[in-house]
PDB file of C-alpha atoms in Angstrom:
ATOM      1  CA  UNK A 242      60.744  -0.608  -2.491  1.00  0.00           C
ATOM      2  CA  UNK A 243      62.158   2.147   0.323  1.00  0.00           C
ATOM      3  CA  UNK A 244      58.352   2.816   0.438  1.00  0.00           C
ATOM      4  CA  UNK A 245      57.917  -0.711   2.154  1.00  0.00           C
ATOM      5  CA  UNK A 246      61.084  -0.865   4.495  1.00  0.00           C
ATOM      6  CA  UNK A 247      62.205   2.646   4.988  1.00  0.00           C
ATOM      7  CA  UNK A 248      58.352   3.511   5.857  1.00  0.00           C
ATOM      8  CA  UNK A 249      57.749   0.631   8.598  1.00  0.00           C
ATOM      9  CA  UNK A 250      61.179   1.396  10.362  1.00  0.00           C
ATOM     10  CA  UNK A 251      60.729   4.842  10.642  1.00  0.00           C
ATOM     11  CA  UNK A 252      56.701   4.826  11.525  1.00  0.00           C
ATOM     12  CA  UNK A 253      58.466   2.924  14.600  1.00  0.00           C
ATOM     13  CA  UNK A 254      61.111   4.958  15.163  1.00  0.00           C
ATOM     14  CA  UNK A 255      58.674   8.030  15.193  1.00  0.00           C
ATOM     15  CA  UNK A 256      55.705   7.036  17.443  1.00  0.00           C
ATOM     16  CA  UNK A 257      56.964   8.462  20.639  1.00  0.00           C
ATOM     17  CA  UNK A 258      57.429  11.729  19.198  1.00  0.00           C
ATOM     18  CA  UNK A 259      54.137  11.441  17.614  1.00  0.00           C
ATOM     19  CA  UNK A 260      52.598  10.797  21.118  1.00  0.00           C
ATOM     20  CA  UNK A 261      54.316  13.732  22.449  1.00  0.00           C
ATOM     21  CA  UNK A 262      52.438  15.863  19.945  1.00  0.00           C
ATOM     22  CA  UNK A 263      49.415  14.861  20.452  1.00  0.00           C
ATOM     23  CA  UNK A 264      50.076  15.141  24.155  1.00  0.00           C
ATOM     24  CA  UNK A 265      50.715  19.204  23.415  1.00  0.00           C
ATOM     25  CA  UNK A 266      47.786  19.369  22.090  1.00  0.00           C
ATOM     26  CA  UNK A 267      49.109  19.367  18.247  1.00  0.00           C
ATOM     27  CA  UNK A 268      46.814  18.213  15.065  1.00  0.00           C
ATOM     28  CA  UNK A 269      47.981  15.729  12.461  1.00  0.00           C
ATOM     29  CA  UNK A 270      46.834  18.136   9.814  1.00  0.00           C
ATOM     30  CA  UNK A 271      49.162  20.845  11.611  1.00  0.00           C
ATOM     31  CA  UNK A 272      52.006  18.912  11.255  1.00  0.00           C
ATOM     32  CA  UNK A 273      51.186  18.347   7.301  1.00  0.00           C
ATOM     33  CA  UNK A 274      51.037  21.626   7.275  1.00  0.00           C
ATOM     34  CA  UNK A 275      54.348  22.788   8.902  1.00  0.00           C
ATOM     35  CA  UNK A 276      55.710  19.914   7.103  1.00  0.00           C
ATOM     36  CA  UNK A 277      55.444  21.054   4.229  1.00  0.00           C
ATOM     37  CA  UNK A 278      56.043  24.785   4.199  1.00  0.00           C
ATOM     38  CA  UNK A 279      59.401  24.000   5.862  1.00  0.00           C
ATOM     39  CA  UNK A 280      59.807  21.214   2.938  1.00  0.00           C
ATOM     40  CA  UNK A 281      59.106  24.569   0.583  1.00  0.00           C
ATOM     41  CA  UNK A 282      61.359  26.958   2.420  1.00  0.00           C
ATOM     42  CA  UNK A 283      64.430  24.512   2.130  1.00  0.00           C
ATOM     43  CA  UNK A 284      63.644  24.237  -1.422  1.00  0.00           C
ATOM     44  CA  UNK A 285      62.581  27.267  -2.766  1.00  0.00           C
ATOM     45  CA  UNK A 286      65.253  29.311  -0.619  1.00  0.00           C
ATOM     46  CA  UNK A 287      68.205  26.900  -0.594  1.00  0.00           C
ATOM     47  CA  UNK A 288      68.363  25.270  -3.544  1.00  0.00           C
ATOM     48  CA  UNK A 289      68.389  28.583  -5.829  1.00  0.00           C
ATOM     49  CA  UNK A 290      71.223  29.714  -3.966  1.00  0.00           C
ATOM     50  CA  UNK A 291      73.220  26.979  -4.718  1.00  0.00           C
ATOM     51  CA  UNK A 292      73.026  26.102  -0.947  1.00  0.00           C
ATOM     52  CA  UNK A 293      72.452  22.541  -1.262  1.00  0.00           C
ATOM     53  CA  UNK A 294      73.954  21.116   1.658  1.00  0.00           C
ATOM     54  CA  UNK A 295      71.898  23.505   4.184  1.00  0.00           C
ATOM     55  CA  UNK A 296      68.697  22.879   2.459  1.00  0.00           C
ATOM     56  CA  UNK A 297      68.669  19.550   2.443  1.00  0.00           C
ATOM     57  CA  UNK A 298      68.877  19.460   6.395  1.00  0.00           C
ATOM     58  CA  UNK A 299      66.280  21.850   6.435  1.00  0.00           C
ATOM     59  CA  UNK A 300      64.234  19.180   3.984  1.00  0.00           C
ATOM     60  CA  UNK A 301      65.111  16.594   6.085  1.00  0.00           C
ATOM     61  CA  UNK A 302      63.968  17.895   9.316  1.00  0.00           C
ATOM     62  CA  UNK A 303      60.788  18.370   7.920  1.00  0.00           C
ATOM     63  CA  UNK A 304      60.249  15.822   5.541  1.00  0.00           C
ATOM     64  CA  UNK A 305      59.486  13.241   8.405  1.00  0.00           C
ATOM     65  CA  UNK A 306      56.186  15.110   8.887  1.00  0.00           C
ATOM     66  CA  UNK A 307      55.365  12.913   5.823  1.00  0.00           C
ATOM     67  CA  UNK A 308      55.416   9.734   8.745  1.00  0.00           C
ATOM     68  CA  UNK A 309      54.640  11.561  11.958  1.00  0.00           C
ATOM     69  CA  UNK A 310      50.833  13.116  10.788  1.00  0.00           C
ATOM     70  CA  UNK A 311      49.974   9.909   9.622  1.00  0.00           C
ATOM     71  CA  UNK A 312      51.299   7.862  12.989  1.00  0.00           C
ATOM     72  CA  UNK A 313      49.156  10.910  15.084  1.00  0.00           C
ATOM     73  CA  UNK A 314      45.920  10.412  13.069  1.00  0.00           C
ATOM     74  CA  UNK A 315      46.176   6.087  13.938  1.00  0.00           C
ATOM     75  CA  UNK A 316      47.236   7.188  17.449  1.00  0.00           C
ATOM     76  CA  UNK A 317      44.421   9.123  17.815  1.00  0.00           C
ATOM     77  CA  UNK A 318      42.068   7.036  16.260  1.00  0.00           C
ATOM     78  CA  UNK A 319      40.950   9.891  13.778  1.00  0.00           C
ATOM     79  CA  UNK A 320      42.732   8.799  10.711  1.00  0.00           C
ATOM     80  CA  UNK A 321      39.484  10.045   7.374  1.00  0.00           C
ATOM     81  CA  UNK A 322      39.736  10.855   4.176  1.00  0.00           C
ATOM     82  CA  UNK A 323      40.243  14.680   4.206  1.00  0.00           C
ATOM     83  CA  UNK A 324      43.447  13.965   6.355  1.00  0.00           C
ATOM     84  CA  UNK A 325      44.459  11.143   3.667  1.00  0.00           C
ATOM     85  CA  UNK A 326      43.417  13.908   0.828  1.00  0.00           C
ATOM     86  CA  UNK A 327      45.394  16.794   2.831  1.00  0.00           C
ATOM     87  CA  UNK A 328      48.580  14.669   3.210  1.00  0.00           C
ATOM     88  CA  UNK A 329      48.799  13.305  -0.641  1.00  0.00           C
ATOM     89  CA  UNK A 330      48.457  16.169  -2.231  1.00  0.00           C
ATOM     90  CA  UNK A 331      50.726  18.280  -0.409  1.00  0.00           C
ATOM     91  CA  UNK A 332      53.221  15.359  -0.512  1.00  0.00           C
ATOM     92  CA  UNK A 333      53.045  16.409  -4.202  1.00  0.00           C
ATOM     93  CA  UNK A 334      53.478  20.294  -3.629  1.00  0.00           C
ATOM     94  CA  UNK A 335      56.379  19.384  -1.790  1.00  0.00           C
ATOM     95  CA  UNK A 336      57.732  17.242  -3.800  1.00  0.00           C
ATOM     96  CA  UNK A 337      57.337  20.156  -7.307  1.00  0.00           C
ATOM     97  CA  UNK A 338      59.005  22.612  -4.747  1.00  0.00           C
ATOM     98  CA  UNK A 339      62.483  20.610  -4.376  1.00  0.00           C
ATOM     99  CA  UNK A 340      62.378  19.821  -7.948  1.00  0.00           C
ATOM    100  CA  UNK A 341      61.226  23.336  -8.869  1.00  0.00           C
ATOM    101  CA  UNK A 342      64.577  24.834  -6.730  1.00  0.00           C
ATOM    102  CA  UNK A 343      66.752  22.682  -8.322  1.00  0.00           C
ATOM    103  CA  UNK A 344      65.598  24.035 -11.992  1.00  0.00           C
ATOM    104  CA  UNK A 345      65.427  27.292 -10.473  1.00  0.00           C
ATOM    105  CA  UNK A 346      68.906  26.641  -9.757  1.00  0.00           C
ATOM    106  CA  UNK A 347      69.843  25.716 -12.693  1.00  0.00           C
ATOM    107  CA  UNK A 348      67.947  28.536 -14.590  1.00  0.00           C
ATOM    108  CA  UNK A 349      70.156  31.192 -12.402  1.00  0.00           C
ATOM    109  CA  UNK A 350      73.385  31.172 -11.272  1.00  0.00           C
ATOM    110  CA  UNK A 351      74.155  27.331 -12.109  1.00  0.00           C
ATOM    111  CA  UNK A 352      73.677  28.181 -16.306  1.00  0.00           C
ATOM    112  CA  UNK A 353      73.033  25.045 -17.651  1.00  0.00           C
ATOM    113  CA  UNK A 354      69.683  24.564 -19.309  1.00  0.00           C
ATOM    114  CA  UNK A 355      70.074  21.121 -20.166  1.00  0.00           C
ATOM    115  CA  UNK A 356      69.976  20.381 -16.129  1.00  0.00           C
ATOM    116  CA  UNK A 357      67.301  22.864 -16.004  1.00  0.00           C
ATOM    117  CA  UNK A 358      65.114  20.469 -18.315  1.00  0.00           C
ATOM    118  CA  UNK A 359      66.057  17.804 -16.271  1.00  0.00           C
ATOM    119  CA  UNK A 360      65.427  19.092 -13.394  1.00  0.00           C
ATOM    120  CA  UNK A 361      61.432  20.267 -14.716  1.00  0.00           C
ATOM    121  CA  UNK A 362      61.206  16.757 -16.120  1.00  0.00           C
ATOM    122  CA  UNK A 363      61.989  15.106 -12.854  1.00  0.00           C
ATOM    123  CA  UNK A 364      58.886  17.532 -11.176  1.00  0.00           C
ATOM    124  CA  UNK A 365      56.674  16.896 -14.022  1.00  0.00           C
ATOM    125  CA  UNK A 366      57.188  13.073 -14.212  1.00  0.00           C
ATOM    126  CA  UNK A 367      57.061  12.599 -10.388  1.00  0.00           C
ATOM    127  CA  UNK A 368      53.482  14.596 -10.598  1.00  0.00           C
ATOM    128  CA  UNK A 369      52.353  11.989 -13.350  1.00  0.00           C
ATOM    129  CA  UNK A 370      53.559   8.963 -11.621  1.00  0.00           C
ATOM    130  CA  UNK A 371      51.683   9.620  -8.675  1.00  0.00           C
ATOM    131  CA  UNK A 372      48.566  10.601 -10.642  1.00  0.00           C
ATOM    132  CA  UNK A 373      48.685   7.293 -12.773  1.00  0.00           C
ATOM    133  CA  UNK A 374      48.193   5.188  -9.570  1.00  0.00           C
ATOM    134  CA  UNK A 375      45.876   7.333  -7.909  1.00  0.00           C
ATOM    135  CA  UNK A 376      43.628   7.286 -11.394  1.00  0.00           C
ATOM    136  CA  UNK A 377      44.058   3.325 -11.861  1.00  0.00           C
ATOM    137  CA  UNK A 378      43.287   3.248  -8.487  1.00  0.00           C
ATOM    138  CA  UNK A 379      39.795   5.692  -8.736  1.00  0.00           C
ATOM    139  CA  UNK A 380      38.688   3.460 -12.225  1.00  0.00           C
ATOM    140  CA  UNK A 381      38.708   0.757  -9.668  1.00  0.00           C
ATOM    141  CA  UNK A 382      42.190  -0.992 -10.305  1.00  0.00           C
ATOM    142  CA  UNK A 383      44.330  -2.178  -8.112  1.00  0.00           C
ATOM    143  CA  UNK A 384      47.799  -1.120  -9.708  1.00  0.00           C
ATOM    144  CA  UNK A 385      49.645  -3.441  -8.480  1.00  0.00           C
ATOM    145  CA  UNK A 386      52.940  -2.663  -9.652  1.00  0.00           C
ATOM    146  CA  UNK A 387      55.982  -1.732  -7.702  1.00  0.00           C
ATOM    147  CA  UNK A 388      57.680   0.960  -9.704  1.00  0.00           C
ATOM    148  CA  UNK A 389      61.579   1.262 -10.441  1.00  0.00           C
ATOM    149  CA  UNK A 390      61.780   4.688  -8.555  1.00  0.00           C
ATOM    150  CA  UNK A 391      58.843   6.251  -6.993  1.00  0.00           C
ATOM    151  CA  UNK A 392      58.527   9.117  -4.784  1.00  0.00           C
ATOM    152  CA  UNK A 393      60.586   7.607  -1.215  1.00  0.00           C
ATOM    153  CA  UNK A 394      63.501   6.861  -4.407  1.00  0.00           C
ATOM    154  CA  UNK A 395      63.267   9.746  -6.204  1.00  0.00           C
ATOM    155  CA  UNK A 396      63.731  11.963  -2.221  1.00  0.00           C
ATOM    156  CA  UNK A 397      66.268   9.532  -1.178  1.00  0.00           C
ATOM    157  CA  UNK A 398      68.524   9.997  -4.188  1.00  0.00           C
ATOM    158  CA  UNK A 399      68.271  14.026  -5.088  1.00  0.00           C
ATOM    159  CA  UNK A 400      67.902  14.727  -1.755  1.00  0.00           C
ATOM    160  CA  UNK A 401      71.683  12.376  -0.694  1.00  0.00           C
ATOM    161  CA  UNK A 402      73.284  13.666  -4.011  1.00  0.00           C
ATOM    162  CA  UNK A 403      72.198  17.496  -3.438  1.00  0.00           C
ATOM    163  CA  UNK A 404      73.502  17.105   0.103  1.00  0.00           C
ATOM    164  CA  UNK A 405      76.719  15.606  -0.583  1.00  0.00           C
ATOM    165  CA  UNK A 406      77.015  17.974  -3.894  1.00  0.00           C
ATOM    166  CA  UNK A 407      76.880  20.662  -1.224  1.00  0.00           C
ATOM    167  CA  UNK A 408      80.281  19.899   0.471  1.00  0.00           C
ATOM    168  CA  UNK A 409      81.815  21.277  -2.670  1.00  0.00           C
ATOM    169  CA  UNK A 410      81.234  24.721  -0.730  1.00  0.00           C
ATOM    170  CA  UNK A 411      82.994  23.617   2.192  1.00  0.00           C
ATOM    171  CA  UNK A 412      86.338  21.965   0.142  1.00  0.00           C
ATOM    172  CA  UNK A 413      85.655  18.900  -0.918  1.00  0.00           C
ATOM    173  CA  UNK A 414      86.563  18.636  -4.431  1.00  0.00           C
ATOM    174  CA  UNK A 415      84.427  17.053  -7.524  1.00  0.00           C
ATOM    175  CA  UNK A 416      81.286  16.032  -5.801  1.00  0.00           C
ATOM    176  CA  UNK A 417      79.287  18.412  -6.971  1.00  0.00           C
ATOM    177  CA  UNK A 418      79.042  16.544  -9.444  1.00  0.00           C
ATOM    178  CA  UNK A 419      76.612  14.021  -7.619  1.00  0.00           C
ATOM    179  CA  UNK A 420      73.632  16.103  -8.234  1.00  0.00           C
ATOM    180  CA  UNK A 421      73.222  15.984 -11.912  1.00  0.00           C
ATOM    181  CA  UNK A 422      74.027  12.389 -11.902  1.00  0.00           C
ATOM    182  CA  UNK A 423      71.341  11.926  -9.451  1.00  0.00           C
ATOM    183  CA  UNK A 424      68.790  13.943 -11.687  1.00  0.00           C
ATOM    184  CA  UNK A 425      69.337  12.056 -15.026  1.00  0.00           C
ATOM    185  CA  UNK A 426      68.471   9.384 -12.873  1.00  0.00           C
ATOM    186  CA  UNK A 427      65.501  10.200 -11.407  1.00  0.00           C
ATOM    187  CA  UNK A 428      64.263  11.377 -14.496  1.00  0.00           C
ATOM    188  CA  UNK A 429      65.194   7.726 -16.745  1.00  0.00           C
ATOM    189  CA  UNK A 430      63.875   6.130 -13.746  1.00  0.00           C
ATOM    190  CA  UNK A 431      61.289   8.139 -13.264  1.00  0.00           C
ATOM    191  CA  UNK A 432      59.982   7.546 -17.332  1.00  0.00           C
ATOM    192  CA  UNK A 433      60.851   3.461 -16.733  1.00  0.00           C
ATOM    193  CA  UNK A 434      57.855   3.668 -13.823  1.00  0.00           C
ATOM    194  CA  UNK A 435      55.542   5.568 -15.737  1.00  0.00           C
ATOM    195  CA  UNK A 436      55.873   3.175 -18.491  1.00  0.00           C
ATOM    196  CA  UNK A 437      55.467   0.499 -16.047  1.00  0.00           C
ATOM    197  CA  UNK A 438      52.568   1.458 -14.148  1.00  0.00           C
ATOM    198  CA  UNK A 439      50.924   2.463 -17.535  1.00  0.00           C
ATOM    199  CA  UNK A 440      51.848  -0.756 -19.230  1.00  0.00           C
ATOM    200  CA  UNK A 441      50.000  -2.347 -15.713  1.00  0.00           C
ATOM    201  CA  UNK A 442      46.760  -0.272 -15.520  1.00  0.00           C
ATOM    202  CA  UNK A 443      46.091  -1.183 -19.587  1.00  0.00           C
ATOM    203  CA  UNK A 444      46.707  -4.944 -18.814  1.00  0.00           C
ATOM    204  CA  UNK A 445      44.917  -4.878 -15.709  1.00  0.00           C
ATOM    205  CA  UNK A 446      41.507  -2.283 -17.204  1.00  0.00           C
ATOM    206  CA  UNK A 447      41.852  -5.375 -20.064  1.00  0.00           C
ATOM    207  CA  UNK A 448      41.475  -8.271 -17.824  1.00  0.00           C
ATOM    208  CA  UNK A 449      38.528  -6.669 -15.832  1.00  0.00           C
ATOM    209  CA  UNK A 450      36.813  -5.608 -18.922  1.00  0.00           C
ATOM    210  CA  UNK A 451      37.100  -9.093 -19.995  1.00  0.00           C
ATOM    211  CA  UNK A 452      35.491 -10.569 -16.605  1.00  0.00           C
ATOM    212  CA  UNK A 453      32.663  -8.715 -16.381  1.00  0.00           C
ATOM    213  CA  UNK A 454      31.956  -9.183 -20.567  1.00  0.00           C
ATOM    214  CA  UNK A 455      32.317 -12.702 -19.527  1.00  0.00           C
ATOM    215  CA  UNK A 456      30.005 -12.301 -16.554  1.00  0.00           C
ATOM    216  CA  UNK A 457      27.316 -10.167 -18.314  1.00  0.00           C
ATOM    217  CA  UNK A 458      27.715 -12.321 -21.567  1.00  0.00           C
ATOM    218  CA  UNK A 459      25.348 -14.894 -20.309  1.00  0.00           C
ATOM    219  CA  UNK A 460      22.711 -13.142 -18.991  1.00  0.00           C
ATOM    220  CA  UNK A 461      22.047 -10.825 -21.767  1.00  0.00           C
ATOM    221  CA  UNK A 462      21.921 -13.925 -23.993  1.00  0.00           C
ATOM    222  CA  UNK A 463      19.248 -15.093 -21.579  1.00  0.00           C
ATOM    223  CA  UNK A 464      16.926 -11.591 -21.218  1.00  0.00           C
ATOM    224  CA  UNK A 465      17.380 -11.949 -24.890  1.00  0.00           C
ATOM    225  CA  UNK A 466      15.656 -15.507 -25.190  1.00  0.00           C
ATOM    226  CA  UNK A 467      13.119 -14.040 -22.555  1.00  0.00           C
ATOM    227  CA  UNK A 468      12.158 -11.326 -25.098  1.00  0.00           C
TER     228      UNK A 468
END
């Protein structure tokens, strides 16, 4: 759902500084790039420090990459498949690397192993969620499911709760709490749109299985009759 809205406004919001890059001289598969090391850094160097506030603004800043690589390439006119290939899969190494800091997190200094588990079932469930629609999608499916939380929910709501969880440093009482709210939900909502999308792909690999049974049916009755 934020994929739809969130994406569109933002994509506009975005395209003059997109045009300034590629006025500088600046590649959409550099900004990928740099998009998502500094999506890593946040993670991987914030989050196990219990600094949650301060790495989600570094996540932030970068995380927009996600919209301004793609807005350079149609700018451009040199959107292709490696830059599509380039920008999907590190959407998913960034992606394991803020789940990965919060379990690291969580491992460490935050002792709780339950929220650890979480935390890796969150990264491994967002990895399979994305890899059920890109396989339905290579089989020749069209998927078409829109998934209770998929990856723009799943940012949106560790990425507000860790931020907000990280005022507890600076006083604010309780709302550290936020975060593990935030990742039993992504991870129930993450299992609710795997189930969906793999409840979808079997109905949908049925009903084209059926059509071309009912399209080939025919014909090899008739070569049959031939022979």
């Amino acid at each position: 759902m934020l994929n739809k809205y969130a994406r569109a406004f933002f994509t506009r919001v975005l395209t003059p500084f997109a045009a300034l890059l590629l006025r500088l001289g600046v590649s959409p598969d550099a900004v990928t790039l740099i998009g998502t090391a500094g999506v890593m850094a946040g993670a991987l160097v914030f989050f196990p420090m219990g600094e949650f506030f301060w790495g989600t603004i570094v996540i932030t800043i970068f995380v927009f990459s996600d919209l301004v690589d793609g807005n350079m390439a149609r700018q451009a006119g040199i959107s292709s498949r490696w830059g599509a290939f380039l920008d999907s899969t590190l959407d998913r190494v960034a992606d394991g690397a803020i789940f990965a800091g919060f379990a690291l997190w969580y491992a460490g200094s935050g002792d709780d192993n339950i929220l650890c588990a979480v935390a890796i079932f969150c990264l491994a469930s967002g990895q399979v969620v994305s890899y059920t629609k890109a396989r339905g999608e290579s089989i020749g499916l069209p998927v078409a499911v829109n998934g209770l939380v998929e990856r723009a929910e799943r940012l949106v709501i560790s990425l507000v709760a860790a931020g907000l969880a990280g005022l507890h440093k600076f006083g604010v009482p309780g709302i550290d709490v936020l975060l593990p709210i935030a990742l039993w939900i992504v991870a129930v909502g993450s299992l609710v749109t795997l189930v969906q999308r793999v409840v979808t792909v079997r109905r949908e690999s049925a009903e084209a299985d059926a059509a071309e049974a009912a399209a080939s049916g025919p014909a090899g009755r008739g070569s049959e009759a031939d022979r």
